[in-house]
């Protein structure tokens, strides 16, 4: 696939603009999505290549008008974020790259600096069809960089090599959450030649470790002030943290709603919130999105009989979900299995103490340590294993699926321990050999086959 | 038995008589991983530090029941050996978050629980800033308290400085031996030097010093390496402990004259600065020594080191060694090869499994690379 410069970001902007307009009338949009479903649902082909990802992002025709209304606010936040990146490309303001676990507030607290997260391409490259991911990966392969590095990181690199991302004025990278992100940060710094500051991160969630992380965040802001010659707006930071606190309160509630039987069925929405937080934490639109999603959840808990029809069994995805093609709605529609929890859609965040800038920065640091993927990947195995045990118990899971993401070396190294956890809880586990971003490793059709065999073999489907 | 034969034997064994004798004298053995674990602290606690390795590994079948096929062969082999009881002579192990595979080795080891005593995880920052140095200092203090409790001893400044003096002496001897390879006719091959490194990292430091002094005496007496070498090589990269691999490199017509590997320059370059607080001195040395790709803010320093050594030792080419599934070396080898090309230094990245097969294929690549380098002149 040949990509024109900035084609992916421009597609995202076009999609977000469309979403903002269409989702303003959620019931009408709901009808439209239902009508389009036969063309979109089962597989990607010539006619739906450019739009299927968008269809999947809004629930693959399984979402209610309420969920669509919530997503409109994510579209507005997405549009603002990517439009600013293109404006920066055109020289309107400097662009700062942030490694994805770096709190976006570090850069978005400046009034006149555009923030960008190169890893966003792991999620958005599909806007031109699933070959978008492959195009970025192939660019890296042509460059001679080994595929030992996680595909998510290689997609970011490839996007830069293919002129999908503007060159940064500065980079803030982070020693989180894995070797692949560490080495890719070094590669991005080398290839772009931009000045960089590296944040070392906490290995536990203990106060002393979080304090170090927080100290690094202050230093990163000072680095950006020096490098860019601009002043950080601390009042804006305070406002963003207040917004984050409010968003988190809703996300915590929604996560608890997913634990009830039947579940509120909002894990896909929480996954969206995870992605939106990376690029837009502190944006009031995300509070609106979370609030609307929360209202959907309340309605569903009030009328559980509606969800009982949908939910036949409950699944924990002990991994990142497959990104190149959304699977949870397919599982729900085909088998009646509801993904109630996963690596990133389990959003339990501590309240941030607003007393002072120091407590707020500590809170932001801790917030990102509780974000999915960081939460499980840093430190010792208990961060992952205890989390899985807790999820199995709290979410009353009937089975566990691990996609077996190829790039996730630390997670792959825990498969015996994870299997034993499931054995102790007497629930079956499926460990696949997929790559969540690279369909060439295991295609959508193969994944569906594995899932079908697993559900049939364990009596969840016939 | 000549000193080089003894060293070769030590290099190829998991346990050895030196450790047994030390145990009889009341010194337990503590394994450790990676170059960021200060041996001095283990020594000052009265134990013998033992660098973990997969030497003598016969496979990965037991290790594979814990790790996946996407994990590196070093951790799979070491765990396999642990589960077979090869390390039962250990009284404990200090692990370190060198990489994701190693980090999970601690988890799997703790879970599988072979009979190797305690398991301790030392978290080392990924940067060299003042904040990172302070954090590393805290981690060393924690390790110190753990060792004190475990071995019912006190890590006094006097004990630590005594250990520092011994390890600095060991480093100085290794440095002198390594420097002897600057000569046009080298006295010791890369394979022999790796043997030496493997040997002296699994015996008490006092014995290591005695062995190194004997080696140095032989070199001073005019020993020369008799292999037919057309090319002089610099080797860098991730974990490398297979003598057979260096033999393969050298038997094709080269000699390794310098390196930047964990069982090499990363171990002995830069002594611990003497004076002040011993833990602070250890922190300074270990965190700011010649770094490995896990350290995120020192790529330029690592490249500069390679260039400087290539020039000092008259190396003709650089071998970038990478274990399969080592993400960090994937990025590093890309940057290194591009930077070295700018300075007209030929390099090749060799990807391999630890004690893996594919020797024929590897040999063909090596020979073709040598030919290319020779034909440049």
PDB file of C-alpha atoms in Angstrom, chain B residues 38 40-41 133 136-137 140 160-161 164 168 171 270-289:
ATOM      1  CA  UNK B  38      27.654  -4.542  42.576  1.00  0.00           C
ATOM      2  CA  UNK B  40      31.361  -5.704  46.167  1.00  0.00           C
ATOM      3  CA  UNK B  41      28.199  -5.662  48.280  1.00  0.00           C
ATOM      4  CA  UNK B 133      21.547   8.009  40.505  1.00  0.00           C
ATOM      5  CA  UNK B 136      19.831   3.616  42.264  1.00  0.00           C
ATOM      6  CA  UNK B 137      21.409   4.645  45.575  1.00  0.00           C
ATOM      7  CA  UNK B 140      21.539  -0.332  46.691  1.00  0.00           C
ATOM      8  CA  UNK B 160      32.768  -2.287  51.652  1.00  0.00           C
ATOM      9  CA  UNK B 161      36.006  -0.386  51.008  1.00  0.00           C
ATOM     10  CA  UNK B 164      36.088  -2.303  46.569  1.00  0.00           C
ATOM     11  CA  UNK B 168      39.333  -2.666  41.716  1.00  0.00           C
ATOM     12  CA  UNK B 171      39.491  -4.865  37.244  1.00  0.00           C
ATOM     13  CA  UNK B 270      36.217   2.145  35.197  1.00  0.00           C
ATOM     14  CA  UNK B 271      37.248   1.397  38.792  1.00  0.00           C
ATOM     15  CA  UNK B 272      35.046   2.339  41.741  1.00  0.00           C
ATOM     16  CA  UNK B 273      36.177   5.818  42.850  1.00  0.00           C
ATOM     17  CA  UNK B 274      37.723   5.612  46.307  1.00  0.00           C
ATOM     18  CA  UNK B 275      36.640   8.003  49.044  1.00  0.00           C
ATOM     19  CA  UNK B 276      33.442   9.279  50.596  1.00  0.00           C
ATOM     20  CA  UNK B 277      30.391   7.075  51.034  1.00  0.00           C
ATOM     21  CA  UNK B 278      31.064   3.591  49.635  1.00  0.00           C
ATOM     22  CA  UNK B 279      27.470   3.058  48.447  1.00  0.00           C
ATOM     23  CA  UNK B 280      27.532   6.395  46.620  1.00  0.00           C
ATOM     24  CA  UNK B 281      30.845   5.417  45.018  1.00  0.00           C
ATOM     25  CA  UNK B 282      29.420   2.060  43.936  1.00  0.00           C
ATOM     26  CA  UNK B 283      26.330   3.777  42.557  1.00  0.00           C
ATOM     27  CA  UNK B 284      28.428   6.208  40.570  1.00  0.00           C
ATOM     28  CA  UNK B 285      30.582   3.457  39.098  1.00  0.00           C
ATOM     29  CA  UNK B 286      27.877   0.951  38.260  1.00  0.00           C
ATOM     30  CA  UNK B 287      25.305   3.354  36.871  1.00  0.00           C
ATOM     31  CA  UNK B 288      27.740   5.476  34.908  1.00  0.00           C
ATOM     32  CA  UNK B 289      30.071   2.781  33.685  1.00  0.00           C
TER      33      UNK B 289
END
